[in-house]
Coordinates of C-alpha atoms in Angstrom, one line a residue:
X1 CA 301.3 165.6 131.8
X2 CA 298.7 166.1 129.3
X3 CA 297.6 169.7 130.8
X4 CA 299.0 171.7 128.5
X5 CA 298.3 171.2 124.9
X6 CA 300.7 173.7 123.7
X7 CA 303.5 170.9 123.0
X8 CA 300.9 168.8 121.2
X9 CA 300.0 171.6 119.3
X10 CA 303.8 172.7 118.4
X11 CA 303.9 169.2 117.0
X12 CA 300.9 169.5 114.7
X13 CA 302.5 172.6 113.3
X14 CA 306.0 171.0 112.8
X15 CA 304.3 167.6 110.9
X16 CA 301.5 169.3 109.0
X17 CA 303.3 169.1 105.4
X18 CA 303.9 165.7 105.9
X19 CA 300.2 165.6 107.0
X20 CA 298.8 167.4 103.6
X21 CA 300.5 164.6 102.0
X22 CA 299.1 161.8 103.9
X23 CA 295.7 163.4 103.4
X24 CA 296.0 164.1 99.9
X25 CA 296.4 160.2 99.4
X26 CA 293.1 159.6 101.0
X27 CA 291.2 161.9 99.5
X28 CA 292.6 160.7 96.1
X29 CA 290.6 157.0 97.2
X30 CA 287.4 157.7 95.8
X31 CA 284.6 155.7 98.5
X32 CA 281.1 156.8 97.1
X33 CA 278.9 154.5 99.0
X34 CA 275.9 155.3 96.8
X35 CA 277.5 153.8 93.8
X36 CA 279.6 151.6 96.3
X37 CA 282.6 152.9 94.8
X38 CA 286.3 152.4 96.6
X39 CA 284.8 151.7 99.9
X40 CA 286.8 148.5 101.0
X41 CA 290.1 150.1 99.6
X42 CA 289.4 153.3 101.5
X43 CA 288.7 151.1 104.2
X44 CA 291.7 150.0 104.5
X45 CA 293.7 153.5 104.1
X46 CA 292.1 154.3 107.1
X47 CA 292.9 151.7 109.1
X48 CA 296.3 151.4 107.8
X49 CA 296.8 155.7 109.5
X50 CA 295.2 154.4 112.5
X51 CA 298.0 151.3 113.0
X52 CA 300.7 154.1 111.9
X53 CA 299.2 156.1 114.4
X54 CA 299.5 153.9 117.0
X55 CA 296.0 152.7 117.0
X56 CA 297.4 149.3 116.9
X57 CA 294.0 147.4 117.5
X58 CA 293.0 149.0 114.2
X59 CA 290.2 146.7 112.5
X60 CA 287.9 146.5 109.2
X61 CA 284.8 145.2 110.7
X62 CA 282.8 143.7 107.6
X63 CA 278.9 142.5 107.2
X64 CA 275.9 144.1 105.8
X65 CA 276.9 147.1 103.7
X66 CA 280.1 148.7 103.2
X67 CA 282.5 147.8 106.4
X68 CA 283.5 150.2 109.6
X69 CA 286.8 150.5 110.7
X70 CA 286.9 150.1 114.5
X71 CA 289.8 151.3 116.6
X72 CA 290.8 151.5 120.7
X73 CA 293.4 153.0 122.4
X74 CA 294.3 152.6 126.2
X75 CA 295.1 155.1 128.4
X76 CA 297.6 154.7 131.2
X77 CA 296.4 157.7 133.0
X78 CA 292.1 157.6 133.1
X79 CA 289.4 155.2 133.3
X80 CA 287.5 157.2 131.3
X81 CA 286.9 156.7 127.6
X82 CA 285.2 158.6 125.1
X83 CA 283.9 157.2 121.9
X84 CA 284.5 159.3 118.3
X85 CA 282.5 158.7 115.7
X86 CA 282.7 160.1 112.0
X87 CA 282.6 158.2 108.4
X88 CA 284.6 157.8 105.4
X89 CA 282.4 157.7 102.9
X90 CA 281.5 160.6 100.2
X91 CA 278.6 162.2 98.3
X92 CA 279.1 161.1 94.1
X93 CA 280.9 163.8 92.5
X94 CA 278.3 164.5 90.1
X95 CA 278.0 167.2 87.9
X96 CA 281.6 166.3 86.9
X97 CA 281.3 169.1 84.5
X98 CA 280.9 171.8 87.3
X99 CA 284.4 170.8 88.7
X100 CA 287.4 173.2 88.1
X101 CA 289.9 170.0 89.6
X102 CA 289.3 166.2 89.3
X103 CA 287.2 165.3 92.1
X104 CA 290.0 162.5 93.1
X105 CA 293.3 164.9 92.9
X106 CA 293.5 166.9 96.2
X107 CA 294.9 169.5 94.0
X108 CA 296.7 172.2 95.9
X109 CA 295.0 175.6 95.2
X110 CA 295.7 179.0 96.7
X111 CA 296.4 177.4 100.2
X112 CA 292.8 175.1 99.6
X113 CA 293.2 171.3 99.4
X114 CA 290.2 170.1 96.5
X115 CA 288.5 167.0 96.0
X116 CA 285.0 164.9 97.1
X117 CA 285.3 164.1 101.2
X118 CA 288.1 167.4 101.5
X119 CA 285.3 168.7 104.1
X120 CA 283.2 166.0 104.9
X121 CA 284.1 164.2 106.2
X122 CA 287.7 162.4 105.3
X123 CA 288.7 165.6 107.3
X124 CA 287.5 164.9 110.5
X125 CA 288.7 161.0 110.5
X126 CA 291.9 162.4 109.5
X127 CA 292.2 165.1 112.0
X128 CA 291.5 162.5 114.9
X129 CA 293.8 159.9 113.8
X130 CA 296.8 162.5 113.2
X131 CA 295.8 164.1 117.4
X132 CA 296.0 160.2 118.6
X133 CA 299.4 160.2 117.0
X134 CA 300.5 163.6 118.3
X135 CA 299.5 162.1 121.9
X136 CA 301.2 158.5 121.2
X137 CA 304.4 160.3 120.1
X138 CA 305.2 163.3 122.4
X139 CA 303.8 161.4 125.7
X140 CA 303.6 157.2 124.8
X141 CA 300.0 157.6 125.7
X142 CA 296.8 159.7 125.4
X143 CA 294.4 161.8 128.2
X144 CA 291.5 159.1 127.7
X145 CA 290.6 155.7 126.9
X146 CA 289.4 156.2 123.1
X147 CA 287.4 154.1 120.8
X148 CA 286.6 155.0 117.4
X149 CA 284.0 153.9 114.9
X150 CA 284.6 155.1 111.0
X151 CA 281.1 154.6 108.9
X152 CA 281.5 153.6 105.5
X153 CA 277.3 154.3 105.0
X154 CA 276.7 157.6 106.4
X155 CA 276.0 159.6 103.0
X156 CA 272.9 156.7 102.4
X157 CA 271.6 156.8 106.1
X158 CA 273.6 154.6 108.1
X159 CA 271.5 151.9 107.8
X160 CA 273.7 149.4 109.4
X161 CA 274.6 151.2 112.1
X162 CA 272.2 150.5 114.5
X163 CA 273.1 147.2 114.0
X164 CA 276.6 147.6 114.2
X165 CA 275.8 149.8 117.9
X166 CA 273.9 146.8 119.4
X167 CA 276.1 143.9 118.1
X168 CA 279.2 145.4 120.3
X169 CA 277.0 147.5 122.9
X170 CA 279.5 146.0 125.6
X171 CA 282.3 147.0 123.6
X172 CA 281.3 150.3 122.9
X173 CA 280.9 151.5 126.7
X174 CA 282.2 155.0 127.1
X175 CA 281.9 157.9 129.7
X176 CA 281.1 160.6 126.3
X177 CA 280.8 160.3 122.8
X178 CA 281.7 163.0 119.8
X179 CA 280.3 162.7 116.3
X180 CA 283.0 164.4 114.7
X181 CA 281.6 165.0 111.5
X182 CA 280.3 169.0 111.6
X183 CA 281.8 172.1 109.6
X184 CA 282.4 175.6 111.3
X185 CA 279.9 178.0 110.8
X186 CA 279.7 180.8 108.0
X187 CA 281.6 183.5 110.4
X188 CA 284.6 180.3 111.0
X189 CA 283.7 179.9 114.6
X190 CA 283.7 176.3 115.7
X191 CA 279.7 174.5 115.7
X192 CA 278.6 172.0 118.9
X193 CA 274.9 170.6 118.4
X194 CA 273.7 168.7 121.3
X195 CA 270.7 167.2 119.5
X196 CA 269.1 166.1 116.8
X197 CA 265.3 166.3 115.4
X198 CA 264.2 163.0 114.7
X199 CA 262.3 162.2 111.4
X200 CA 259.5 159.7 110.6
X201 CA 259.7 159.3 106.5
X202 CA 256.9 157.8 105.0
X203 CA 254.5 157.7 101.6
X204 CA 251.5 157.7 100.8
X205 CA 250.0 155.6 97.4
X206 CA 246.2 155.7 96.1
X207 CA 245.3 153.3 93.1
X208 CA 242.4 153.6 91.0
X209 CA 241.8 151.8 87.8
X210 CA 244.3 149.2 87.0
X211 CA 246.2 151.4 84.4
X212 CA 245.2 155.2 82.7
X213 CA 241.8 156.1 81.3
X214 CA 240.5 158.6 79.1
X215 CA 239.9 161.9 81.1
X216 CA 236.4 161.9 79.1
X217 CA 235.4 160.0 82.0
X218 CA 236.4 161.5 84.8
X219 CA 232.9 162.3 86.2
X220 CA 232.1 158.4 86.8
X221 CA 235.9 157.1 87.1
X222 CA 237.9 157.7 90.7
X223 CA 240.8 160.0 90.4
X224 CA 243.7 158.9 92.6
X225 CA 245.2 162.2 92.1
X226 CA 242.1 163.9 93.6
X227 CA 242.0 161.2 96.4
X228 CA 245.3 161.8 97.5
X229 CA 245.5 165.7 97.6
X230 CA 242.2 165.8 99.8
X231 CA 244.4 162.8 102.1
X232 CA 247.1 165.4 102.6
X233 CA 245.4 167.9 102.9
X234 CA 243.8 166.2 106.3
X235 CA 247.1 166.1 107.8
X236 CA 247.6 170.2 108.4
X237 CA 245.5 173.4 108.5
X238 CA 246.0 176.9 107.0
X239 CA 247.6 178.1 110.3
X240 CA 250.4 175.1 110.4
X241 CA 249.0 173.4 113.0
X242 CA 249.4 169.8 112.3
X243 CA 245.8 168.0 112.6
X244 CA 246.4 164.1 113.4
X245 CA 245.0 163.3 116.7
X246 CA 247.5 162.8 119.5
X247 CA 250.1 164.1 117.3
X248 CA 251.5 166.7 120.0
X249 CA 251.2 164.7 122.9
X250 CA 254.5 163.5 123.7
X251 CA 256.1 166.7 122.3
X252 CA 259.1 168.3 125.3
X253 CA 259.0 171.4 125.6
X254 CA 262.3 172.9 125.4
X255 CA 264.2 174.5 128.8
X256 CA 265.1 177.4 130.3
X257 CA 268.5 176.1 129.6
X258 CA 268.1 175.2 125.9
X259 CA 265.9 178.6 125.4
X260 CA 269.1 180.4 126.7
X261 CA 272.0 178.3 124.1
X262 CA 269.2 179.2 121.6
X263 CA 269.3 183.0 122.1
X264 CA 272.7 183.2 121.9
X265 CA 272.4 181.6 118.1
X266 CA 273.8 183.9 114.9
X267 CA 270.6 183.8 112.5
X268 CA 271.1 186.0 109.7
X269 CA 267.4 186.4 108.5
X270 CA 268.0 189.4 105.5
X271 CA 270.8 186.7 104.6
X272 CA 268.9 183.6 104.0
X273 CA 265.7 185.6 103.0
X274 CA 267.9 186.6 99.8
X275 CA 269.3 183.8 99.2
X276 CA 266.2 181.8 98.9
X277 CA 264.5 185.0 97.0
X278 CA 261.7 185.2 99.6
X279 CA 260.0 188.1 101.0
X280 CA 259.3 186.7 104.6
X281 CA 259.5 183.5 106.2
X282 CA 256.2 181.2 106.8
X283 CA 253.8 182.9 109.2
X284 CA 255.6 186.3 108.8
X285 CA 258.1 184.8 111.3
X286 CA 261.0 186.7 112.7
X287 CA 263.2 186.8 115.4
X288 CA 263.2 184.6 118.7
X289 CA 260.1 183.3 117.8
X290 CA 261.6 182.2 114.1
X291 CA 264.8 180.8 115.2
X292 CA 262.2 178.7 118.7
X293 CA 260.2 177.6 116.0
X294 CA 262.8 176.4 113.7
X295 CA 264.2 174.4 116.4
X296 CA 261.7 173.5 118.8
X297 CA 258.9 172.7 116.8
X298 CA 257.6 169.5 114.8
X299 CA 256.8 169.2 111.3
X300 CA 255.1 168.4 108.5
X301 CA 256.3 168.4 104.9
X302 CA 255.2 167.2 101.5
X303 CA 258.7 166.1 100.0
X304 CA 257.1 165.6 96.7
X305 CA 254.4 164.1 94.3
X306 CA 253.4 162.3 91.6
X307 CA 250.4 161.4 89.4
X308 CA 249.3 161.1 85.9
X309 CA 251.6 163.2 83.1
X310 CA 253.2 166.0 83.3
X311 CA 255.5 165.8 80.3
X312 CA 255.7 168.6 77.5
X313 CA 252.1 169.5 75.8
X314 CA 248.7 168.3 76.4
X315 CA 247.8 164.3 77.1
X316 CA 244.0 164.2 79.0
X317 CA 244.7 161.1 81.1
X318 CA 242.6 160.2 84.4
X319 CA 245.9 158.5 86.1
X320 CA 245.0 154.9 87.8
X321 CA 248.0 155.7 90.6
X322 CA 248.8 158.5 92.4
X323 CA 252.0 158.9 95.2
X324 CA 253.0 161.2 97.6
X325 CA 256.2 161.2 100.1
X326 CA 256.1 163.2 103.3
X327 CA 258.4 163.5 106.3
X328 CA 257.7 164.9 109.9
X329 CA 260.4 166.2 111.9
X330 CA 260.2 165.0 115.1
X331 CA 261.4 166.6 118.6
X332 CA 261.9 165.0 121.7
X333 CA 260.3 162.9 123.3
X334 CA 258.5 161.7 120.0
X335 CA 258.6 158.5 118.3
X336 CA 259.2 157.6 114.1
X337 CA 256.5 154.9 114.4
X338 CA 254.1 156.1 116.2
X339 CA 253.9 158.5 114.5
X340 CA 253.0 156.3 111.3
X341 CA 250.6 154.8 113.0
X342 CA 248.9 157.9 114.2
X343 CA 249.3 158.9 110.3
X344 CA 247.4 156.1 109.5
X345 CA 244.6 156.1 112.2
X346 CA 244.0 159.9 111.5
X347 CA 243.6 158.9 107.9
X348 CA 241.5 155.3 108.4
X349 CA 239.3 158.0 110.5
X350 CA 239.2 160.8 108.0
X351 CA 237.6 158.6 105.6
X352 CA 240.8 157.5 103.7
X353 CA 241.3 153.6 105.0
X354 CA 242.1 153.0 101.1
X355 CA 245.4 155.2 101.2
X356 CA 248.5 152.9 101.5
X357 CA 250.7 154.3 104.5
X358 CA 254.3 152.7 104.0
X359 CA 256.7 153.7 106.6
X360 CA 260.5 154.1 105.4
X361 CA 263.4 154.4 107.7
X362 CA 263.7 157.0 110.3
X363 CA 265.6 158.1 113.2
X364 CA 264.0 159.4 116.9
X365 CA 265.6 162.5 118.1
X366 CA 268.2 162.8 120.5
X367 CA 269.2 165.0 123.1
X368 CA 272.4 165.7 125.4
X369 CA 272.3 168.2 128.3
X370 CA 275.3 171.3 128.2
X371 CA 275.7 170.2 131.5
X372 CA 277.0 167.1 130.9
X373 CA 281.2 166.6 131.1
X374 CA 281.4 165.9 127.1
X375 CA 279.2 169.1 126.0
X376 CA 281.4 171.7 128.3
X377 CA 284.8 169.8 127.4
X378 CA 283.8 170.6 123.9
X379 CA 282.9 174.2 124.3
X380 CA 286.6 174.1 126.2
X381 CA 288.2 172.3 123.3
X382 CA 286.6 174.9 120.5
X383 CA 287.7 178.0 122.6
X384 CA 291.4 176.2 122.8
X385 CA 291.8 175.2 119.3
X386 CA 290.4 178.1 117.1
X387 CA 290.7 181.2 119.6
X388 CA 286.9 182.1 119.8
X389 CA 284.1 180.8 121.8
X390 CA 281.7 178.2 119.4
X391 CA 278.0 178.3 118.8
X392 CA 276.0 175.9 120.7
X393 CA 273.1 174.1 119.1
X394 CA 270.9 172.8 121.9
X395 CA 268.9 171.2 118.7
X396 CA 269.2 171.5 115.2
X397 CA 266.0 170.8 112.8
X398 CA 268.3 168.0 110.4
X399 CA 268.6 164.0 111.2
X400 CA 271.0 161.8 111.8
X401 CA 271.5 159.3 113.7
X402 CA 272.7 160.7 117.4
X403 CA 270.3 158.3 119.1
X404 CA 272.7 155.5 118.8
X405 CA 274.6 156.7 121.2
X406 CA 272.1 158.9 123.6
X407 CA 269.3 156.0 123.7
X408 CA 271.0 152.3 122.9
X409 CA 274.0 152.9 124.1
X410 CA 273.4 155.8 127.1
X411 CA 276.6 157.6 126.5
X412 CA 275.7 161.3 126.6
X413 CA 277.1 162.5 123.1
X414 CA 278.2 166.1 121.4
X415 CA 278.7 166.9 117.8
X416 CA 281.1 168.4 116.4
X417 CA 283.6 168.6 113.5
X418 CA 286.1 171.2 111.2
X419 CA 284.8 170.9 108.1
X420 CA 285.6 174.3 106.2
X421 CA 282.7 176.4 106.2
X422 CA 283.0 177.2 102.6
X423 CA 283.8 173.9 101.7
X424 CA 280.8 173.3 99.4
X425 CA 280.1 170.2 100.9
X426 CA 277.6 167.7 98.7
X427 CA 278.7 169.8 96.1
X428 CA 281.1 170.7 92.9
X429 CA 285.0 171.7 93.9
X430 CA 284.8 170.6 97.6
X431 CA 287.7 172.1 99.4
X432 CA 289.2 172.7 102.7
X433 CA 291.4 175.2 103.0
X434 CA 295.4 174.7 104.9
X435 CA 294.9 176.7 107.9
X436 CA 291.5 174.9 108.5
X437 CA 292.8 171.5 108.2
X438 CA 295.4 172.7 110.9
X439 CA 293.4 174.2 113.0
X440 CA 290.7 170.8 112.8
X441 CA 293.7 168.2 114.1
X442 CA 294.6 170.8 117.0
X443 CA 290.8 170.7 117.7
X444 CA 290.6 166.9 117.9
X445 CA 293.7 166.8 120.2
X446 CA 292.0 169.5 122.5
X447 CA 288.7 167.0 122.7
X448 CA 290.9 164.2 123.3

């Protein structure tokens, strides 16, 4: 029954106005979860599509944070079930001067639908919603079991999640999960990533004198500022290498199989060298060796700091406090705490015991094989729904927070999405354009 999606597909086309204008409603509910704007009556947009739908077990699951809307759907033909992930909440619109449209209109512009959440990621919650219904009303059922979880905190981190995952572990147990919550790439073809660097987020304080003295006495007074740029500058050498003892020793080397998928990955280096205005990428890096490193490798990053004053003319200050924050992508098999508290041995041994080490959330990394049935049933899916073959990610050097699902929950997992790939996500006059949108709900019925 379900082997052909054309039918399902002919369907999609003949609903999709009535579609914009469904989608066009949600987009007009702001839910900024950073300002904890419109998140409970967006909630409940989404779970009221998901009962018209047919997801009739549709539910606002409420606690710490903003609420998840939780959804199942039984198929009378498999066993298996695969779990979809994605959120509903949005970046703040901010500059609202930089906006050609209200952020909340989903004004209709030269075939481009505009507004916060257009192209991530109220897009890719809508798009699997509107396949479940395509399934539910040309066949009365759907190819697999399906269970879907809608975040309401992924633009701040998810921190509930996690929670969330291990509170219903039983109820969450799937054969393959999809994050669907990616954008196609630059050149339109569909994106799969089948991991995720981990991060370990942390800062670093030094205190002096109890508040600001005269820089007059700087020869007898400690300098915090000092203190902490000799701290960091313990943590890496001149070549990159990354100094902490026992920092590398659970890094995975990457295989032959992962090596290949990363060959095969579209880098444009002239491209990004210009945009950034750079001459040359750190190390004099090019080629396979920029693109392994990029991916493969672990890293350390000053993120930013602050000391003293640094405001408009001159004020001679020795500053009594100085801060730094610094994150380390991590690759697998490595660990967010550990390494803190290798951060903090390394530095108790450098001479530094006096620099404060406070760990803030992270996420390990996660990992799922292209071997496994929900990574080649969404190269499948790609090639069905937009005609070209997509660009496989073994690893991608970003966060988020894929080990849910690969480590608590076991569920080998894929991400996705059809976010439009000039969207301007995160940023002024988000859009998506028609055909995208279109093409994005044919997508999520080809996963399905």
């Amino acid at each position: 029954m379900f082997k052909s999606l054309d039918s399902i597909f002919r369907l999609i086309d003949e609903k999709f106005s009535n579609y914009v204008e469904e989608f066009q409603r949600l987009i007009q509910q702001p839910s900024i979860s950073a300002q904890g704007v419109g998140m409970e009556e967006c909630a409940e947009i989404v779970k009221e599509y998901m009962v018209k739908a047919g997801i009739s077990s549709a539910q606002i699951i409420s606690g710490k944070g903003n609420p998840i809307v939780y959804g199942e759907v039984k198929s009378g033909s498999s066993e298996k079930t695969l779990l979809i992930y994605s959120h509903y909440d949005v970046q703040p619109p901010e500059p609202l001067e930089e906006w050609s449209v209200e952020p909340f209109s989903a004004e209709i512009r030269n075939g481009k639908i505009y507004g916060r959440g257009t192209s991530d990621s109220k897009n890719n919650v809508f798009a699997m919603i509107k396949a479940v219904e395509a399934f539910l009303e040309k066949f009365s059922d759907v190819p697999v079991n399906l269970k879907f979880v809608f975040d309401g905190e992924e633009e701040i981190g998810s921190p509930n999640l996690p929670s969330f995952i291990q509170s219903y572990k039983g109820r969450l147990k799937s054969n393959g999960a999809i994050m669907f919550d990616g954008t196609l790439d630059i050149s339109g073809r569909p994106v799969i990533t089948l991991g995720v660097k981990g991060i370990a987020y942390l800062e670093l304080r030094v205190r002096g004198a109890k508040r600001d003295v005269h820089s007059s006495r700087a020869p007898i007074i400690p300098n915090p500022a000092w203190r902490l740029v000799w701290a960091l500058n313990t943590l890496k050498d001149k070549s990159e290498k990354i100094t902490i003892e026992g920092f590398y020793e659970k890094v995975k080397e990457p295989t032959e199989e992962e090596i290949q998928l990363m060959r095969e990955i579209p880098f444009s280096e002239e491209k990004v060298l210009k945009e950034l205005g750079l001459k040359e990428f750190l190390g004099g890096l090019t080629g396979e060796k920029l693109v392994e490193t990029l991916l493969f490798k672990p890293t350390c990053n000053i993120c930013g700091i602050e000391s003293g004053y640094v405001g408009p003319g001159a004020k001679t200050i020795l500053p009594h406090e100085a801060f730094a924050k610094i994150d380390f992508r991590l690759v697998p098999d490595m660990d967010p705490h550990e390494v803190a508290v290798k951060v903090r041995n390394h530095l108790r041994r450098a001479g530094f015991g006096d620099v404060e080490v406070v760990e803030l959330p992270g996420y390990p990394p996660a990992k799922t094989s292209i071997k496994e049935a929900v990574s080649q049933s969404s190269v499948k899916a790609a090639s069905l729904a937009w005609g070209v073959e997509p660009i496989i990610y073994p690893i991608i050097p970003a966060s988020t927070p894929m080990y849910v699902f690969t480590r608590d929950l076991s569920v080998p997992t894929a991400a996705t999405g059809c976010g439009d790939s000039e969207g301007n996500i995160h940023a002024p006059n988000e859009k998506i354009s028609l055909n995208v949108l279109r093409s994005g709900i044919k997508y999520a019925a080809a996963l399905i």
